[in-house]
Coordinates of C-alpha atoms in Angstrom, one line a residue:
Chain A
M1 CA 0.0 0.0 0.1
T2 CA 1.4 3.3 -1.0
N3 CA -0.2 6.6 -0.6
P4 CA 0.8 10.0 -2.1
S5 CA 1.6 11.7 1.2
D6 CA 4.2 9.0 2.1
R7 CA 6.6 10.3 -0.6
V8 CA 6.5 13.7 0.8
I9 CA 6.8 12.6 4.5
S10 CA 9.7 10.4 3.9
D11 CA 11.5 13.1 1.9
I12 CA 11.5 15.4 4.8
A13 CA 13.0 14.4 8.2
P14 CA 11.0 15.8 11.2
G15 CA 12.7 18.8 12.5
E16 CA 15.0 19.1 9.5
F17 CA 13.9 22.7 8.9
D18 CA 13.4 23.7 12.5
T19 CA 16.4 25.9 12.6
G20 CA 15.3 29.5 13.0
V21 CA 11.9 28.4 14.2
S22 CA 10.9 30.5 17.2
S23 CA 10.7 28.8 20.6
G24 CA 6.8 29.4 20.8
R25 CA 6.2 27.6 17.6
K26 CA 8.5 24.7 18.8
V27 CA 6.6 24.5 22.0
F28 CA 3.3 24.4 20.1
G29 CA 4.6 21.6 18.0
N30 CA 5.9 19.5 20.9
V31 CA 2.7 20.0 22.9
M32 CA 0.5 18.9 20.0
T33 CA 2.8 15.9 19.4
G34 CA 2.4 15.0 23.0
L35 CA -1.4 15.3 22.9
V36 CA -1.7 13.0 19.7
F37 CA 0.4 10.3 21.4
A38 CA -1.9 10.7 24.5
C39 CA -4.9 10.2 22.3
V40 CA -3.4 7.1 20.8
A41 CA -2.6 5.7 24.3
I42 CA -6.2 6.5 25.4
A43 CA -7.7 4.8 22.3
I44 CA -5.7 1.7 22.6
L45 CA -6.2 1.3 26.4
P46 CA -9.8 0.2 26.3
L47 CA -9.1 -2.3 23.5
A48 CA -6.3 -3.8 25.5
S49 CA -8.5 -4.0 28.6
I50 CA -11.4 -5.6 26.6
I51 CA -9.2 -8.3 24.9
F52 CA -7.4 -9.0 28.3
M53 CA -10.5 -9.4 30.3
V54 CA -12.4 -11.4 27.7
I55 CA -9.4 -13.7 27.5
A56 CA -8.7 -13.7 31.2
N57 CA -12.4 -14.3 32.2
G58 CA -13.3 -16.6 29.4
L59 CA -10.3 -19.0 29.5
G60 CA -11.0 -20.0 33.2
R61 CA -14.2 -21.7 32.2
F62 CA -13.2 -22.8 28.7
S63 CA -13.6 -26.4 28.3
P64 CA -15.0 -29.0 25.9
A65 CA -18.2 -29.0 27.9
V66 CA -19.3 -25.5 26.7
F67 CA -19.5 -27.0 23.2
T68 CA -21.4 -30.1 24.1
E69 CA -23.8 -29.3 27.0
L70 CA -26.9 -27.3 27.4
P71 CA -27.1 -24.0 29.5
P72 CA -27.7 -25.1 33.2
P73 CA -30.6 -23.7 35.2
P74 CA -29.7 -21.0 37.7
L75 CA -27.6 -22.2 40.8
V76 CA -26.6 -25.3 38.9
E77 CA -22.9 -25.6 38.2
G78 CA -21.2 -26.5 35.0
G79 CA -23.1 -26.6 31.6
G80 CA -22.3 -25.2 28.2
F81 CA -24.2 -23.6 25.4
R82 CA -24.1 -25.9 22.3
N83 CA -27.6 -24.7 21.4
A84 CA -26.3 -21.1 21.1
I85 CA -23.3 -22.0 19.0
V86 CA -25.7 -24.0 16.6
G87 CA -28.1 -21.0 16.8
T88 CA -25.5 -18.4 15.8
L89 CA -24.3 -20.5 13.0
L90 CA -27.9 -21.2 11.7
T91 CA -29.1 -17.6 11.9
C92 CA -25.9 -16.4 10.2
L93 CA -26.3 -18.9 7.5
I94 CA -29.8 -18.0 6.8
G95 CA -28.8 -14.3 6.8
A96 CA -26.2 -15.1 4.3
L97 CA -28.4 -17.3 2.1
I98 CA -30.7 -14.2 1.7
S99 CA -28.2 -11.3 1.5
V100 CA -25.5 -12.8 -0.7
P101 CA -27.5 -13.5 -3.8
F102 CA -29.4 -10.3 -3.3
G103 CA -26.3 -8.3 -2.7
V104 CA -24.1 -9.7 -5.5
L105 CA -26.8 -9.4 -8.1
T106 CA -27.5 -5.9 -7.0
A107 CA -23.7 -5.1 -7.2
V108 CA -23.7 -6.8 -10.8
Y109 CA -26.5 -4.3 -11.9
N110 CA -24.7 -1.4 -10.4
V111 CA -21.3 -2.0 -11.9
E112 CA -22.0 -4.1 -15.1
F113 CA -25.3 -2.7 -16.4
G114 CA -26.1 0.5 -14.9
R115 CA -22.8 2.1 -13.9
G116 CA -23.2 5.7 -13.3
N117 CA -26.8 5.9 -14.5
K118 CA -29.8 7.3 -12.2
L119 CA -30.9 4.0 -10.9
S120 CA -27.4 2.8 -9.8
Q121 CA -26.9 6.2 -8.1
F122 CA -30.2 5.6 -6.3
V123 CA -29.3 2.1 -5.4
H124 CA -25.9 3.4 -4.1
F125 CA -27.7 6.0 -2.0
C126 CA -30.2 3.4 -0.5
T127 CA -27.3 1.0 0.2
N128 CA -25.6 3.7 2.3
V129 CA -28.9 4.7 4.0
L130 CA -29.6 0.9 4.7
S131 CA -26.2 0.4 6.2
G132 CA -27.0 3.3 8.7
V133 CA -30.3 1.7 9.8
P134 CA -30.0 0.9 13.6
S135 CA -29.6 -2.9 14.1
I136 CA -32.7 -2.8 16.5
I137 CA -34.9 -1.5 13.8
A138 CA -33.8 -4.4 11.5
G139 CA -35.0 -6.5 14.4
L140 CA -38.3 -4.8 14.6
F141 CA -38.8 -5.0 10.8
A142 CA -38.2 -8.8 11.0
Y143 CA -40.6 -9.0 13.9
G144 CA -43.3 -7.2 12.0
V145 CA -42.7 -9.0 8.8
V146 CA -41.8 -12.6 9.8
V147 CA -42.6 -13.2 13.3
L148 CA -46.2 -11.8 13.0
T149 CA -46.7 -13.7 9.8
L150 CA -45.4 -17.2 11.0
G151 CA -47.0 -16.5 14.5
T152 CA -43.8 -17.6 16.2
F153 CA -40.2 -16.5 17.0
S154 CA -37.9 -18.4 14.9
A155 CA -34.3 -18.8 13.4
I156 CA -35.9 -17.6 10.1
A157 CA -36.9 -14.3 11.6
G158 CA -33.5 -13.8 13.1
G159 CA -31.9 -14.6 9.7
V160 CA -34.0 -12.1 7.9
A161 CA -33.0 -9.4 10.5
L162 CA -29.4 -10.2 10.1
A163 CA -29.9 -10.3 6.2
V164 CA -30.9 -6.5 6.4
L165 CA -27.6 -5.6 8.1
M166 CA -25.5 -8.0 5.9
A167 CA -26.7 -6.8 2.5
P168 CA -25.0 -3.4 2.4
I169 CA -21.7 -4.9 3.4
V170 CA -22.0 -7.6 0.6
I171 CA -23.1 -5.0 -2.0
R172 CA -20.2 -2.6 -1.1
T173 CA -17.5 -5.2 -1.3
A174 CA -18.9 -7.0 -4.3
E175 CA -19.0 -3.6 -6.2
E176 CA -15.4 -2.9 -5.3
G177 CA -14.4 -6.4 -6.7
L178 CA -16.3 -6.0 -9.9
K179 CA -14.8 -2.5 -10.4
S180 CA -11.3 -3.9 -9.9
I181 CA -11.8 -6.2 -13.0
P182 CA -10.1 -4.4 -16.0
R183 CA -12.4 -3.5 -19.0
D184 CA -10.1 -5.7 -21.3
V185 CA -11.6 -8.8 -19.7
R186 CA -15.1 -7.6 -20.4
Q187 CA -14.2 -6.8 -24.0
A188 CA -12.5 -10.1 -24.4
A189 CA -15.6 -11.9 -23.2
V190 CA -17.8 -9.9 -25.6
G191 CA -15.3 -10.5 -28.4
I192 CA -15.7 -14.3 -28.3
G193 CA -19.4 -13.8 -28.4
A194 CA -20.4 -14.2 -24.8
T195 CA -23.8 -12.8 -23.7
N196 CA -24.0 -10.5 -20.6
F197 CA -25.2 -13.4 -18.6
Q198 CA -22.3 -15.7 -19.9
S199 CA -19.7 -13.1 -19.3
V200 CA -20.9 -12.3 -15.8
F201 CA -21.2 -15.8 -14.6
S202 CA -18.2 -17.5 -16.4
I203 CA -15.8 -14.6 -16.4
I204 CA -16.4 -11.6 -14.2
L205 CA -17.9 -13.2 -11.0
P206 CA -15.2 -15.9 -10.8
A207 CA -12.6 -13.2 -11.2
A208 CA -14.2 -11.0 -8.5
L209 CA -14.7 -14.0 -6.2
P210 CA -12.0 -13.1 -3.6
F211 CA -13.7 -9.7 -3.1
I212 CA -17.1 -11.2 -2.8
A213 CA -15.8 -13.9 -0.3
T214 CA -14.2 -11.0 1.6
G215 CA -17.7 -9.2 1.8
V216 CA -19.4 -12.3 2.8
T217 CA -17.0 -12.9 5.7
L218 CA -17.0 -9.4 6.8
A219 CA -20.9 -9.6 6.8
L220 CA -20.8 -12.9 8.8
A221 CA -18.4 -11.2 11.3
R222 CA -20.9 -8.5 11.8
A223 CA -23.9 -10.8 12.1
A224 CA -22.2 -13.1 14.6
G225 CA -21.9 -10.3 17.0
E226 CA -25.3 -8.6 16.5
T227 CA -27.7 -9.0 19.6
A228 CA -30.3 -6.3 19.2
P229 CA -31.9 -7.7 15.9
L230 CA -32.1 -11.1 17.5
L231 CA -33.9 -10.3 20.7
F232 CA -37.3 -10.2 19.3
T233 CA -36.9 -12.5 16.3
A234 CA -34.8 -15.6 17.3
L235 CA -35.6 -14.8 21.0
F236 CA -33.8 -17.5 23.2
N237 CA -34.2 -21.1 24.0
Q238 CA -32.8 -23.0 26.9
Y239 CA -32.9 -26.2 24.9
D240 CA -31.9 -27.3 21.3
A241 CA -34.4 -25.8 18.8
K242 CA -36.1 -28.6 16.9
G243 CA -36.6 -26.7 13.8
L244 CA -36.2 -23.4 11.9
R245 CA -39.7 -22.3 13.0
E246 CA -39.3 -22.1 16.8
P247 CA -37.3 -19.8 19.1
I248 CA -33.5 -20.5 19.0
A249 CA -30.7 -19.5 21.2
T250 CA -27.7 -17.5 19.9
L251 CA -24.3 -16.7 21.4
S252 CA -24.9 -12.9 21.5
V253 CA -28.4 -13.1 23.1
L254 CA -26.9 -15.5 25.6
I255 CA -24.1 -13.1 26.5
Y256 CA -26.8 -10.4 27.1
N257 CA -29.2 -12.6 29.2
Y258 CA -26.4 -14.1 31.3
A259 CA -24.2 -10.9 31.7
I260 CA -27.2 -9.1 33.4
S261 CA -28.1 -12.2 35.4
P262 CA -27.2 -12.3 39.1
Y263 CA -25.9 -15.8 39.0
K264 CA -22.1 -16.4 39.1
N265 CA -22.2 -19.5 36.9
Q266 CA -24.2 -17.7 34.2
Q267 CA -21.8 -14.7 34.2
E268 CA -18.9 -17.0 33.8
L269 CA -20.6 -18.6 30.8
A270 CA -21.3 -15.2 29.4
W271 CA -17.5 -14.5 29.5
V272 CA -16.9 -17.9 27.7
A273 CA -19.4 -17.0 25.0
A274 CA -17.8 -13.6 24.7
L275 CA -14.4 -15.1 24.2
I276 CA -15.7 -17.6 21.5
V277 CA -17.6 -14.8 19.7
V278 CA -14.5 -12.4 19.8
L279 CA -12.2 -15.3 18.6
L280 CA -14.8 -16.2 15.8
I281 CA -14.9 -12.7 14.6
L282 CA -11.1 -12.1 14.8
A283 CA -10.6 -15.3 12.7
V284 CA -13.2 -14.4 10.1
S285 CA -11.8 -10.9 9.8
I286 CA -8.1 -12.2 9.4
L287 CA -9.6 -14.6 6.8
A288 CA -11.3 -11.7 5.0
R289 CA -7.9 -9.9 4.9
A290 CA -6.1 -13.0 3.4
L291 CA -8.8 -13.4 0.8
T292 CA -8.5 -9.8 -0.5
S293 CA -4.8 -10.3 -0.9
R294 CA -5.5 -13.1 -3.4
K295 CA -6.4 -10.8 -6.3
V296 CA -6.9 -12.4 -9.7
Y297 CA -6.3 -9.3 -11.8
Chain B
M1 CA -20.7 0.1 -18.7
T2 CA -20.8 0.5 -22.5
S3 CA -18.6 -2.5 -23.3
L4 CA -21.4 -4.9 -22.2
T5 CA -24.3 -3.1 -23.5
T6 CA -23.0 -2.6 -27.0
A7 CA -22.9 -6.3 -27.2
Q8 CA -26.7 -6.3 -27.3
Q9 CA -26.6 -4.8 -30.7
E10 CA -24.5 -7.8 -32.0
T11 CA -26.5 -9.4 -34.8
L12 CA -24.1 -12.0 -36.2
I13 CA -25.1 -14.7 -33.7
E14 CA -28.6 -13.6 -33.3
S15 CA -29.4 -15.1 -36.6
S16 CA -28.6 -18.5 -35.3
S17 CA -31.7 -20.5 -34.3
K18 CA -30.1 -21.6 -31.0
F19 CA -29.7 -18.0 -29.9
S20 CA -33.3 -17.4 -28.7
G21 CA -32.8 -19.4 -25.5
V22 CA -29.4 -17.9 -24.7
R23 CA -30.9 -14.5 -25.4
L24 CA -34.0 -15.1 -23.2
T25 CA -31.7 -16.2 -20.3
D26 CA -29.7 -13.2 -20.8
R27 CA -32.7 -10.8 -20.7
I28 CA -34.2 -12.6 -17.7
F29 CA -30.7 -12.2 -15.9
Y30 CA -30.6 -8.5 -16.8
W31 CA -34.1 -7.9 -15.4
L32 CA -33.4 -10.0 -12.3
T33 CA -30.5 -7.7 -11.4
V34 CA -32.6 -4.7 -12.0
I35 CA -35.4 -6.0 -9.8
L36 CA -33.0 -6.7 -7.0
A37 CA -31.3 -3.4 -7.3
I38 CA -34.8 -1.6 -7.0
G39 CA -35.5 -4.1 -4.3
I40 CA -32.8 -2.2 -2.1
G41 CA -34.9 0.9 -2.2
L42 CA -38.1 -1.2 -1.6
V43 CA -36.5 -2.7 1.5
L44 CA -36.1 0.8 3.0
I45 CA -39.6 1.7 2.3
W46 CA -40.8 -1.7 3.5
I47 CA -39.0 -1.2 6.8
T48 CA -40.6 2.3 7.3
Y49 CA -43.9 0.9 6.3
S50 CA -43.8 -2.1 8.7
L51 CA -42.8 0.2 11.6
L52 CA -45.5 2.7 10.7
S53 CA -48.2 0.0 10.4
I54 CA -47.7 -1.3 13.9
A55 CA -47.2 2.3 15.3
I56 CA -50.4 3.6 13.9
P57 CA -52.6 2.9 17.0
A58 CA -50.0 4.9 19.1
I59 CA -49.8 7.7 16.6
A60 CA -53.6 7.9 16.7
S61 CA -53.9 8.0 20.4
F62 CA -51.0 10.4 21.3
G63 CA -50.2 12.3 18.0
L64 CA -47.2 14.6 17.8
G65 CA -47.6 15.2 21.7
F66 CA -45.9 11.8 22.3
L67 CA -42.6 13.5 21.4
A68 CA -42.9 16.0 24.2
S69 CA -44.6 13.9 26.9
S70 CA -42.6 12.5 29.8
T71 CA -45.1 9.8 31.0
W72 CA -44.3 6.2 30.5
N73 CA -47.0 4.4 32.3
P74 CA -47.9 0.7 31.1
V75 CA -50.6 0.6 33.9
Q76 CA -52.6 3.4 32.6
D77 CA -51.5 2.9 29.0
V78 CA -50.1 6.4 28.7
Y79 CA -46.9 6.8 26.8
G80 CA -44.4 9.7 25.8
A81 CA -41.1 9.6 24.3
F82 CA -39.4 12.7 25.6
P83 CA -37.1 11.1 28.2
Q84 CA -35.9 8.5 25.7
I85 CA -35.3 11.3 23.0
Y86 CA -33.5 13.3 25.5
G87 CA -31.3 10.4 26.6
T88 CA -30.6 9.3 23.0
I89 CA -29.4 12.7 21.9
L90 CA -27.6 13.6 25.1
S91 CA -25.7 10.2 25.3
S92 CA -24.7 10.7 21.6
F93 CA -23.5 14.3 22.3
I94 CA -21.4 13.2 25.4
A95 CA -19.9 10.3 23.3
L96 CA -19.0 12.8 20.6
L97 CA -17.5 15.2 23.0
F98 CA -14.9 12.7 23.8
A99 CA -14.7 10.8 20.6
I100 CA -14.1 13.7 18.2
P101 CA -10.9 15.1 19.8
L102 CA -9.5 11.5 20.5
G103 CA -10.6 10.2 17.0
V104 CA -9.2 13.1 15.2
G105 CA -6.0 13.0 17.2
V106 CA -5.4 9.3 16.5
A107 CA -6.3 9.9 12.7
I108 CA -3.7 12.7 12.5
F109 CA -1.2 10.4 14.3
L110 CA -1.8 7.6 11.8
S111 CA -1.5 9.9 8.8
E112 CA 1.8 11.4 9.8
N113 CA 5.2 9.9 10.3
F114 CA 5.7 10.3 14.0
L115 CA 6.5 6.6 14.1
P116 CA 7.8 4.3 11.5
R117 CA 5.3 2.5 9.3
K118 CA 6.1 -0.9 11.0
I119 CA 4.6 0.4 14.1
L120 CA 1.7 2.3 12.5
T121 CA 0.2 -0.6 10.7
P122 CA -0.4 -2.7 13.8
I123 CA -1.9 0.3 15.5
A124 CA -4.3 0.9 12.6
F125 CA -5.3 -2.8 12.6
T126 CA -5.9 -2.6 16.4
V127 CA -8.2 0.3 15.9
E128 CA -10.1 -1.6 13.2
L129 CA -10.5 -4.5 15.7
L130 CA -12.3 -2.0 18.1
A131 CA -15.0 -1.8 15.4
A132 CA -15.3 -5.5 15.1
I133 CA -16.0 -6.2 18.9
P134 CA -19.8 -6.8 19.4
S135 CA -21.6 -4.2 21.2
V136 CA -22.9 -6.8 23.7
V137 CA -19.3 -7.5 24.7
Y138 CA -18.8 -3.8 25.2
G139 CA -21.8 -3.8 27.4
M140 CA -20.4 -6.7 29.5
W141 CA -17.1 -5.1 29.8
G142 CA -18.9 -1.9 31.0
I143 CA -20.8 -3.7 33.7
F144 CA -17.9 -5.7 35.1
I145 CA -14.6 -3.7 34.4
F146 CA -15.2 -0.2 33.1
I147 CA -18.0 1.2 35.5
P148 CA -16.4 -0.2 38.7
A149 CA -13.1 1.3 37.5
I150 CA -14.3 4.7 36.7
L151 CA -16.9 5.0 39.7
P152 CA -14.3 6.4 42.2
L153 CA -13.2 9.2 39.8
L154 CA -16.9 10.0 39.2
K155 CA -17.5 10.1 42.9
W156 CA -14.6 12.6 43.3
V157 CA -16.1 14.7 40.6
N158 CA -19.5 14.6 42.4
N159 CA -17.7 15.7 45.6
A160 CA -15.7 18.5 44.2
F161 CA -18.3 19.8 41.5
G162 CA -21.5 18.7 43.0
W163 CA -22.9 22.3 42.8
V164 CA -22.9 21.9 38.8
P165 CA -26.3 20.5 38.1
I166 CA -25.0 17.9 35.6
F167 CA -22.8 16.4 38.4
S168 CA -25.2 16.8 41.1
T169 CA -26.3 13.3 42.0
S170 CA -24.1 10.6 43.6
P171 CA -22.8 8.4 40.7
S172 CA -25.1 5.3 40.2
T173 CA -23.7 2.1 39.0
R174 CA -25.9 2.3 36.0
Q175 CA -25.8 5.9 34.5
L176 CA -25.9 8.1 31.5
F177 CA -22.4 9.5 31.6
A178 CA -20.4 6.1 32.0
A179 CA -22.7 4.6 29.3
S180 CA -21.9 7.5 27.0
L181 CA -18.2 6.9 27.7
V182 CA -18.4 3.4 26.5
L183 CA -20.4 4.7 23.5
A184 CA -17.5 7.1 22.8
I185 CA -15.1 4.0 22.6
M186 CA -17.5 2.3 20.3
I187 CA -17.8 5.1 17.7
L188 CA -14.1 5.9 17.8
P189 CA -13.1 3.7 15.0
T190 CA -15.6 5.2 12.7
I191 CA -14.2 8.6 13.1
I192 CA -10.5 7.4 13.0
A193 CA -11.0 5.2 9.8
I194 CA -12.7 7.9 7.7
S195 CA -10.7 10.9 9.0
R196 CA -7.5 9.0 8.4
D197 CA -8.4 8.2 4.9
T198 CA -9.3 11.8 4.3
M199 CA -6.0 13.1 5.7
I200 CA -4.0 10.6 3.6
S201 CA -5.8 11.4 0.4
I202 CA -5.1 15.2 0.7
P203 CA -2.8 16.1 -2.3
P204 CA 0.8 16.2 -1.2
Q205 CA 1.4 19.6 -2.9
L206 CA -0.5 21.2 0.0
R207 CA 2.0 19.9 2.5
Q208 CA 5.0 20.8 0.2
G209 CA 3.6 24.3 -0.3
A210 CA 3.2 24.8 3.6
Y211 CA 6.7 23.4 4.4
G212 CA 8.0 25.6 1.5
L213 CA 6.5 28.8 3.1
G214 CA 8.4 27.8 6.3
A215 CA 5.5 26.3 8.3
T216 CA 6.4 23.8 11.0
R217 CA 4.7 20.4 10.9
W218 CA 2.0 21.3 13.3
E219 CA 1.3 24.6 11.7
T220 CA 0.9 22.7 8.4
I221 CA -1.5 20.2 10.2
T222 CA -3.6 22.6 11.9
K223 CA -3.7 25.5 9.4
V224 CA -3.5 23.5 6.0
L225 CA -4.3 19.7 6.2
V226 CA -7.2 19.7 8.8
P227 CA -9.0 22.6 6.9
A228 CA -8.4 20.9 3.7
G229 CA -9.8 17.5 5.0
L230 CA -12.7 19.2 7.1
S231 CA -15.5 17.9 5.1
G232 CA -14.3 14.3 5.4
I233 CA -13.7 14.7 9.0
I234 CA -17.2 16.2 9.5
G235 CA -18.6 13.4 7.4
S236 CA -17.0 10.8 9.7
I237 CA -18.4 12.5 12.7
M238 CA -21.9 12.4 11.2
L239 CA -21.6 8.7 10.5
A240 CA -20.4 8.2 14.0
L241 CA -23.4 10.1 15.3
G242 CA -25.7 7.9 13.3
R243 CA -24.1 4.8 14.9
A244 CA -24.3 6.4 18.3
L245 CA -28.0 7.3 18.0
G246 CA -28.9 3.8 17.1
E247 CA -26.6 1.8 19.5
T248 CA -28.6 -0.6 21.4
M249 CA -27.1 -3.3 23.6
A250 CA -24.3 -1.4 25.4
L251 CA -26.8 1.3 26.4
A252 CA -29.4 -1.2 27.4
M253 CA -26.9 -2.8 29.7
L254 CA -25.4 0.4 31.1
V255 CA -27.7 3.3 30.9
G256 CA -30.1 2.2 33.8
N257 CA -33.4 2.4 32.0
S258 CA -35.1 5.1 34.2
N259 CA -37.8 6.6 32.2
R260 CA -37.5 10.0 33.9
I261 CA -35.5 12.9 33.0
N262 CA -32.8 13.6 35.5
I263 CA -30.6 16.7 34.9
S264 CA -27.5 14.9 36.4
W265 CA -25.6 12.9 34.1
F266 CA -24.6 10.5 36.9
A267 CA -28.2 9.3 37.3
P268 CA -29.7 6.5 35.3
A269 CA -31.5 7.5 32.1
S270 CA -32.9 5.8 29.1
T271 CA -32.5 5.9 25.3
I272 CA -35.0 4.9 22.5
S273 CA -33.2 1.8 21.6
A274 CA -32.5 0.7 25.3
L275 CA -36.2 1.2 26.0
I276 CA -37.2 -1.0 23.1
A277 CA -34.7 -3.7 24.0
N278 CA -35.8 -3.7 27.6
Q279 CA -39.7 -3.5 27.2
F280 CA -40.5 -5.3 23.9
G281 CA -40.4 -8.7 25.4
E282 CA -43.2 -7.9 27.9
A283 CA -45.1 -5.4 25.9
S284 CA -48.4 -5.9 24.1
G285 CA -51.2 -3.9 22.7
L286 CA -50.8 0.0 22.9
Q287 CA -47.4 -0.4 24.7
K288 CA -46.0 -2.4 21.7
S289 CA -47.4 0.2 19.3
A290 CA -45.8 3.0 21.3
L291 CA -42.5 1.1 21.2
F292 CA -42.8 1.0 17.4
Y293 CA -43.6 4.8 17.4
E294 CA -40.4 5.3 19.3
A295 CA -38.6 3.1 16.7
L296 CA -40.0 5.2 14.0
V297 CA -38.7 8.3 15.6
L298 CA -35.2 6.7 15.9
M299 CA -35.4 5.7 12.3
L300 CA -36.1 9.1 11.1
L301 CA -33.5 10.6 13.4
T302 CA -30.8 8.2 12.1
L303 CA -31.9 8.7 8.5
A304 CA -31.6 12.4 8.6
V305 CA -28.2 12.3 10.2
N306 CA -27.0 9.6 7.7
V307 CA -28.3 11.4 4.7
L308 CA -26.6 14.6 5.8
A309 CA -23.3 12.6 6.3
E310 CA -23.8 11.0 2.9
F311 CA -24.1 14.5 1.4
I312 CA -21.1 15.9 3.2
V313 CA -18.8 12.9 2.4
G314 CA -20.0 12.9 -1.3
R315 CA -19.3 16.5 -1.6
F316 CA -15.8 15.9 -0.4
Q317 CA -15.2 13.2 -2.9
Q318 CA -16.3 15.5 -5.7
V319 CA -13.8 18.1 -4.6
E320 CA -11.1 15.5 -4.5

């Protein structure tokens, strides 16, 4: 990664031209430099504290049992949250199944067919507005549309709520991927007689795949941590959900429920769940970075 | 893109009899993408409509007076949103108060060469990580670590400056001010990421010119670079404000959920999203409708802020 300002910065050593600078101006510079270093320290401190606390508190109870057992009733020791792990994976999967085709095809329209026209500008605007919709509103939307229709809280409703939040992320990264493909490739496809459909599906989408995969993983990382949209859609379940059409536990809702619970064992389980969610998101984010570096063109 | 659309006028293979099927697939595919693209706009309208349709009973009973009324009484079925609107805006304001100087400071730090690039890159990555941590984890960290840690400091402030109305109550373990500080940490990455991108993309000629005129590094930053990138910085602040207004879990866990306005920042308060998160489970009838009315207010509030941010950032990109 190079950026224009680097050249300039590296050309001029700090303080190189400071001879003849009045002391007041030097003091101003030193004070400001001290201030930004303080800013960085203050910004890093909470992150270090969160990571340290999640690891310290989560590792203590970390055991294979958390993956295989069900949440215990209050005042009962031990237990795990296999239902919540399954629930998080399931709601994220449903969210991805809805948002990925939707998002990728929207990006295909924006870049391949309508680049720069009125509709694609409108879609671009809507995507940005949608990405600013508060997550709890996505939950209320899924409640009104899915929960009231099916008559029950369900993994499907949770997935729909997550899909609303995932779609803008998928669209944006897919657009970036499509835009990164050189025009020559499209012209070559047209040149050998491919229709739009053929060139998009056989040439352009495969070439943009690393970007699309990045978008999907980033969207999954966001969805895995979302709590507010699942509160009134997936709800919670002490046991394994028997199907997609009944309430289901998720890791994030479990953290919320157990963090505000007065029972020590449940609080400990909340920390373990937080550790698993943070590790999951970390792994997925690093995977996303690795994918982007694998550019085809 | 013209390279693709011009292919539609190709007539050589169209004369082939096998072409009609291929062409049909192609047309269907094109229209499918158009429909899904329009669908994004429809989803926005659908969201607003679904909120509105459930909120209608509350809108009919309370009208616009809902926004100014401070009662939230499920027993008598009388509801008003003013304490929540007040809490939402005040918590976002306090969060910005701390996040703006910190965020812009870090953005300047990351776009300058105070430290070698080898050290800057991990710091930038760390800040990005802040954005990836789920808000419910921030909430839990707030309950168990942050609030117990900061409470002694707030008690001291209350003792020393208790005569100031906003510090006038003894700090509660669930309160507006501490919750807003956690909110500030959560919106920090938004401000840092966009401000830093803006600062880096400023044409290097501006810096060269300022150095050439004899300006020191900090005179260049404060008088040339920051003014040049101001619209990008303001855009990042607006986006962060949009996020702060809608943030739910951390506030639901930390703000105390008191539906009364207290002038002191150290007292429990409530926000729109925290109220919805806390009461939706048990609500029914008019109360549920009133919660959707509040959601509608929140939706319009964030919509206005985000559209404004979009406009400001868009204008910056044009200038660039």
